Short mmCIF file of C-alpha atoms and ligand atoms in Angstrom, two decimals:
data_model
loop_
_atom_site.label_atom_id
_atom_site.label_comp_id
_atom_site.label_asym_id
_atom_site.label_seq_id
_atom_site.Cartn_x
_atom_site.Cartn_y
_atom_site.Cartn_z
CA MET A 300 -50.01 12.33 -116.24
CA ALA A 301 -47.57 15.21 -116.53
CA ARG A 302 -45.46 13.37 -119.24
CA ARG A 303 -48.61 12.68 -121.19
CA SER A 304 -49.80 16.12 -120.98
CA TRP A 305 -46.30 17.62 -121.96
CA GLN A 306 -46.30 15.33 -124.93
CA THR A 307 -49.92 16.29 -125.92
CA TYR A 308 -49.20 20.09 -125.73
CA GLN A 309 -46.17 19.61 -128.10
CA THR A 310 -48.69 18.95 -130.82
CA LEU A 311 -50.29 22.31 -130.39
CA LEU A 312 -47.05 24.22 -131.04
CA GLY A 313 -47.04 26.32 -134.28
CA LEU A 314 -50.70 26.22 -134.80
CA PRO A 315 -52.50 29.46 -135.97
CA GLY A 316 -52.90 31.97 -133.13
CA GLU A 317 -50.20 30.04 -131.23
CA PRO A 318 -52.41 28.57 -128.47
CA VAL A 319 -49.07 27.13 -127.10
CA GLU A 320 -45.48 28.34 -127.68
CA TYR A 321 -42.10 28.32 -126.00
CA ILE A 322 -40.70 31.26 -124.47
CA ASP A 323 -37.43 31.97 -122.66
CA GLU A 324 -37.87 32.55 -119.01
CA TYR A 325 -35.32 34.14 -116.70
CA PHE A 326 -35.09 34.14 -112.99
CA VAL A 327 -33.41 37.35 -111.88
CA SER A 328 -32.07 37.67 -108.32
CA ASP A 329 -30.48 40.46 -106.52
CA ALA A 330 -26.79 39.85 -105.74
CA GLY A 331 -26.58 38.08 -102.27
CA ALA A 332 -30.41 37.57 -102.00
CA SER A 333 -31.32 34.50 -100.27
CA THR A 334 -33.57 31.94 -102.25
CA SER A 335 -36.70 30.59 -100.46
CA ASP A 336 -36.80 27.00 -99.52
CA ARG A 337 -40.18 25.57 -100.76
CA ASP A 338 -39.73 22.30 -98.47
CA SER A 339 -39.40 24.24 -95.22
CA LEU A 340 -43.22 24.31 -94.71
CA THR A 341 -44.06 22.44 -91.52
CA ASP A 342 -47.33 24.06 -90.59
CA GLY A 343 -49.66 21.21 -91.70
CA ARG A 344 -50.70 22.72 -95.09
CA PRO A 345 -50.93 20.13 -97.74
CA ARG A 346 -47.71 19.83 -99.96
CA PHE A 347 -47.99 20.72 -103.52
CA ALA A 348 -46.70 18.27 -106.15
CA LYS A 349 -43.06 19.03 -106.69
CA LEU A 350 -42.24 17.58 -109.99
CA GLU A 351 -40.04 19.99 -111.74
CA SER A 352 -36.61 18.89 -111.01
CA GLU A 353 -36.90 15.46 -109.21
CA LEU A 354 -39.14 13.60 -111.81
CA LEU A 355 -39.49 15.55 -114.71
CA GLY A 356 -36.26 17.40 -115.08
CA ASP A 357 -35.45 15.72 -118.32
CA LEU A 358 -38.42 17.31 -120.13
CA ALA A 359 -37.52 20.83 -120.26
CA PRO A 360 -34.23 22.36 -121.28
CA ARG A 361 -31.80 22.45 -118.45
CA PRO A 362 -31.53 25.91 -116.80
CA LYS A 363 -28.54 27.89 -117.76
CA ASP A 364 -26.72 30.57 -115.60
CA PHE A 365 -25.93 33.90 -117.21
CA PRO A 366 -23.07 35.66 -115.37
CA PRO A 367 -23.08 39.44 -114.72
CA GLY A 368 -22.05 41.15 -118.01
CA SER A 369 -23.72 38.71 -120.26
CA HIS A 370 -27.27 40.14 -119.42
CA PRO A 371 -28.71 43.68 -119.16
CA PHE A 372 -29.50 43.42 -115.42
CA GLY A 373 -26.18 44.63 -113.92
CA ALA A 374 -24.76 42.74 -110.86
CA ARG A 375 -27.94 40.40 -110.56
CA THR A 376 -27.90 36.70 -111.07
CA VAL A 377 -29.82 35.36 -113.89
CA ARG A 378 -30.76 31.74 -114.54
CA GLY A 379 -32.80 31.07 -117.76
CA THR A 380 -34.65 28.19 -119.30
CA SER A 381 -37.43 27.67 -121.84
CA TRP A 382 -41.00 26.89 -120.80
CA MET A 383 -44.22 26.44 -122.59
CA MET A 384 -46.50 29.26 -122.44
CA PHE A 385 -50.43 29.20 -122.95
CA ASN A 386 -51.94 31.89 -124.85
CA ILE A 387 -55.38 31.29 -123.14
CA ASN A 388 -57.72 32.97 -125.66
CA ALA A 389 -56.32 31.07 -128.70
CA TYR A 390 -56.26 27.90 -126.59
CA ALA A 391 -59.72 28.32 -125.27
CA ARG A 392 -61.13 29.20 -128.83
CA MET A 393 -59.34 26.19 -130.13
CA LEU A 394 -60.87 23.79 -127.63
CA VAL A 395 -64.45 25.02 -128.19
CA SER A 396 -64.14 24.96 -131.99
CA ASP A 397 -62.63 21.44 -131.72
CA PHE A 398 -65.55 20.30 -129.50
CA LEU A 399 -68.10 21.84 -131.89
CA ALA A 400 -66.25 20.28 -134.99
CA SER A 401 -66.41 16.93 -133.10
CA GLY A 402 -70.13 17.25 -132.86
CA GLY A 403 -70.38 18.52 -129.31
CA LYS A 404 -73.15 20.75 -128.36
CA ILE A 405 -73.32 23.69 -125.99
CA ALA A 406 -76.55 24.25 -124.13
CA VAL A 407 -77.28 26.77 -121.58
CA VAL A 408 -79.52 25.23 -118.85
CA GLU A 409 -80.58 26.42 -115.42
CA PHE A 410 -80.50 24.01 -112.40
CA HIS A 411 -81.87 24.97 -109.06
CA SER A 412 -80.60 22.15 -106.93
CA PRO A 413 -78.15 19.22 -107.30
CA ALA A 414 -81.26 16.95 -107.48
CA ASP A 415 -82.20 18.60 -110.93
CA LEU A 416 -79.30 17.03 -112.44
CA GLY A 417 -80.99 13.81 -112.15
CA ALA A 418 -83.37 14.70 -114.94
CA LEU A 419 -80.57 14.85 -117.47
CA ARG A 420 -80.51 11.93 -119.90
CA GLN A 421 -76.62 11.86 -120.07
CA LYS A 422 -75.23 9.10 -117.92
CA THR A 423 -71.98 11.10 -117.04
CA ILE A 424 -71.63 14.46 -115.50
CA ILE A 425 -68.49 16.29 -115.08
CA ASN A 426 -68.34 18.77 -112.21
CA ALA A 427 -65.98 21.41 -113.41
CA THR A 428 -67.18 24.25 -111.33
CA GLY A 429 -63.93 24.89 -109.70
CA TYR A 430 -64.20 26.74 -106.36
CA GLY A 431 -67.97 27.03 -107.09
CA ALA A 432 -68.16 23.28 -106.24
CA ARG A 433 -67.76 24.16 -102.53
CA ALA A 434 -71.05 26.13 -102.51
CA LEU A 435 -72.85 23.89 -104.98
CA PHE A 436 -71.93 20.47 -103.64
CA GLY A 437 -70.54 21.11 -100.24
CA ASP A 438 -67.05 19.97 -101.61
CA GLU A 439 -64.90 21.32 -98.69
CA SER A 440 -61.87 19.68 -100.28
CA VAL A 441 -61.56 22.63 -102.67
CA VAL A 442 -59.38 25.37 -101.13
CA PRO A 443 -59.35 28.97 -102.57
CA VAL A 444 -55.84 30.18 -103.76
CA ARG A 445 -56.16 33.85 -104.52
CA GLY A 446 -53.98 35.28 -107.34
CA GLN A 447 -54.38 38.38 -109.51
CA LEU A 448 -53.13 39.36 -112.84
CA ALA A 449 -52.16 42.91 -113.97
CA ARG A 450 -52.51 43.08 -117.75
CA MET A 451 -50.98 45.57 -120.20
CA ILE A 452 -51.24 46.10 -123.99
CA PRO A 453 -49.74 43.30 -125.86
CA GLN A 454 -46.26 43.86 -127.29
CA PRO A 455 -45.78 41.27 -130.09
CA ASP A 456 -41.91 41.72 -130.04
CA ILE A 457 -41.41 40.48 -126.46
CA HIS A 458 -40.90 36.80 -126.29
CA TYR A 459 -39.37 36.25 -122.87
CA GLY A 460 -40.61 36.02 -119.29
CA LEU A 461 -39.17 37.07 -116.08
CA ILE A 462 -39.33 36.20 -112.44
CA TYR A 463 -37.96 38.84 -110.11
CA GLN A 464 -38.60 39.60 -106.44
CA ASN A 465 -41.54 37.28 -106.34
CA VAL A 466 -43.32 38.77 -109.26
CA SER A 467 -43.75 36.87 -112.50
CA PHE A 468 -44.07 38.54 -115.97
CA VAL A 469 -45.36 36.58 -118.92
CA PRO A 470 -45.47 38.01 -122.50
CA ARG A 471 -48.81 36.49 -123.46
CA ARG A 472 -49.90 37.46 -127.06
CA ASP A 473 -53.27 38.86 -125.73
CA GLY A 474 -51.51 41.14 -123.12
CA LEU A 475 -48.50 41.42 -121.07
CA VAL A 476 -49.15 39.76 -117.50
CA PHE A 477 -47.71 40.65 -114.32
CA GLN A 478 -48.47 38.63 -111.10
CA ALA A 479 -47.25 38.62 -107.52
CA ILE A 480 -46.56 35.07 -106.86
CA GLY A 481 -45.12 35.34 -103.23
CA GLU A 482 -42.12 33.32 -102.08
CA ASN A 483 -43.71 29.86 -102.44
CA ASP A 484 -46.93 28.10 -103.80
CA TYR A 485 -48.89 29.05 -100.59
CA TYR A 486 -49.31 32.71 -101.73
CA GLY A 487 -53.00 33.46 -101.46
CA PHE A 488 -53.66 29.94 -100.06
CA GLY A 489 -57.01 29.89 -98.23
CA ASP A 490 -58.00 33.50 -99.34
CA ASP A 491 -61.32 33.59 -101.06
CA THR A 492 -61.51 37.42 -101.67
CA THR A 493 -62.14 38.37 -105.21
CA VAL A 494 -61.75 42.20 -104.94
CA PRO A 495 -58.96 43.53 -107.18
CA ASP A 496 -56.07 44.98 -105.42
CA ARG A 497 -54.76 47.88 -107.36
CA ALA A 498 -51.82 48.50 -104.95
CA GLU A 499 -50.56 44.81 -105.49
CA ALA A 500 -51.03 45.26 -109.31
CA GLU A 501 -48.86 48.42 -109.32
CA ARG A 502 -46.27 46.79 -107.18
CA ALA A 503 -46.11 43.93 -109.60
CA VAL A 504 -45.61 46.14 -112.54
CA THR A 505 -43.11 48.44 -110.94
CA THR A 506 -41.07 45.42 -109.60
CA ILE A 507 -40.56 44.23 -113.18
CA ALA A 508 -40.00 47.87 -114.56
CA SER A 509 -37.36 48.38 -111.87
CA LEU A 510 -35.24 46.00 -113.70
CA TYR A 511 -34.97 48.52 -116.56
CA ALA A 512 -34.28 51.75 -114.45
C1 FAD B 877 -54.14 34.71 -110.95
C2 FAD B 877 -54.03 33.21 -111.52
C3 FAD B 877 -53.13 32.83 -112.35
C4 FAD B 877 -53.00 31.47 -112.76
N1 FAD B 877 -52.13 31.15 -113.76
C5 FAD B 877 -51.88 29.95 -114.08
C6 FAD B 877 -51.13 29.61 -115.01
O1 FAD B 877 -50.21 30.38 -115.56
N2 FAD B 877 -51.01 28.23 -115.52
C7 FAD B 877 -51.82 27.38 -115.03
O2 FAD B 877 -51.84 26.26 -115.37
N3 FAD B 877 -52.84 27.72 -113.99
C8 FAD B 877 -52.90 28.86 -113.67
N4 FAD B 877 -53.84 29.24 -112.70
C9 FAD B 877 -54.61 28.17 -112.19
C10 FAD B 877 -55.77 27.88 -113.25
O3 FAD B 877 -56.47 29.05 -113.51
C11 FAD B 877 -56.79 26.95 -112.60
O4 FAD B 877 -56.30 25.78 -112.05
C12 FAD B 877 -57.90 26.55 -113.51
O5 FAD B 877 -58.61 27.64 -114.05
C13 FAD B 877 -58.86 25.62 -112.91
O6 FAD B 877 -59.83 25.24 -113.90
P1 FAD B 877 -61.25 24.62 -113.70
O7 FAD B 877 -61.85 24.47 -114.97
O8 FAD B 877 -61.12 23.47 -112.74
O9 FAD B 877 -61.92 25.77 -112.87
P2 FAD B 877 -62.34 27.25 -113.24
O10 FAD B 877 -61.40 27.81 -114.31
O11 FAD B 877 -62.48 28.04 -111.91
O12 FAD B 877 -63.78 27.18 -113.93
C14 FAD B 877 -64.98 27.06 -113.12
C15 FAD B 877 -66.03 27.57 -113.79
O13 FAD B 877 -67.28 27.31 -113.12
C16 FAD B 877 -68.06 28.38 -113.18
N5 FAD B 877 -69.09 28.20 -111.97
C17 FAD B 877 -68.74 28.03 -110.68
N6 FAD B 877 -69.95 28.02 -110.03
C18 FAD B 877 -70.96 28.21 -110.91
C19 FAD B 877 -72.48 28.15 -110.77
N7 FAD B 877 -73.07 28.12 -109.70
N8 FAD B 877 -73.10 28.41 -112.01
C20 FAD B 877 -72.49 28.45 -113.06
N9 FAD B 877 -71.14 28.51 -113.17
C21 FAD B 877 -70.52 28.28 -112.23
C22 FAD B 877 -67.12 29.51 -112.90
O14 FAD B 877 -67.67 30.78 -113.23
C23 FAD B 877 -66.01 29.15 -113.74
O15 FAD B 877 -66.17 29.63 -114.97
C24 FAD B 877 -53.89 30.56 -112.32
C25 FAD B 877 -54.96 30.94 -111.33
C26 FAD B 877 -54.95 32.19 -110.97
C27 FAD B 877 -56.08 32.54 -109.93
#
C-alpha cells in the first residue's frame, strides 16, 4: 500500500497550486544530544508501523550528513533528506473538484441514529468520521492522538523543513507550520482534549526560532 500510494502521489507533483511537492528536510541535533530509541517502548501500547528505513528505504533519497561548517547551525549535527509535503488546501480542493468532475455529488443530510443509514439507497457506506466513530458507532478501536499546529503567515521563499528538539517545522504554502512532536510517535497518544495550548504553540515556534539566534 505504501509503495502504491508513493507512486500515486508522484503524479500530483508540479500541478497548479502544488498539492504535493518535494521539500528538503533537515534533522538538527545539539552536539552530544542522545537520540531517542523508538523501539524501546515496552508498556503494552500498540506498535506503530515502522516502514521508513526497513522496508521502504529505497523510495526516498538517502539521508545525507552535513558536517559543522557546511550549515548555518553552528556545532550542531545536521542530517538532511527530501520528503513529499502535502499542501492540504490545494490537495483537498483538487480531490473535491476531481470528485465533482467525475459525476460525484455532495449532499448534506442529517442522521439521528445509525439505523437511519438503512434508508439510504446506496449499497456501500464508507464511515470516515475519524475519532467521531467512537461516539457514533461505539468503535473503541479508535484512539485519540492529540496534536496541535501553530501556523504563521506563508513565506513563499522558504522551501525546507526542520526537526529540532522534538519540534517539526514545515513550510506549507498556506502557512508555516510548527508542531511539538515529542520524542516518539506516542506524543499525545490517548489524549482526547481539543483545547488549544498557547504555551505549547509558543514553545514550538521559539524552539525553531532559537536555531537562528
Ligand atoms: C496536529 C496533527 C498533525 C498531523 N499531521 C499530519 C501530517 O503531516 N501528515 C499526515 O499524513 N497526517 C497527519 N496527521 C494525521 C491526519 O490528520 C489524520 O490521520 C487524518 O486526518 C485522518 O483522516 P480521516 O478522514 O480518517 O479523519 P478526520 O480527518 O478526522 O475526518 C473525520 C471527519 O468526520 C467529521 N465527523 C466526526 N463525527 C461527526 C458527526 N457526528 N457528524 C458529522 N461529522 C462528523 C469530523 O468533523 C471530521 O471532519 C496529523 C494529525 C494531527 C492531529
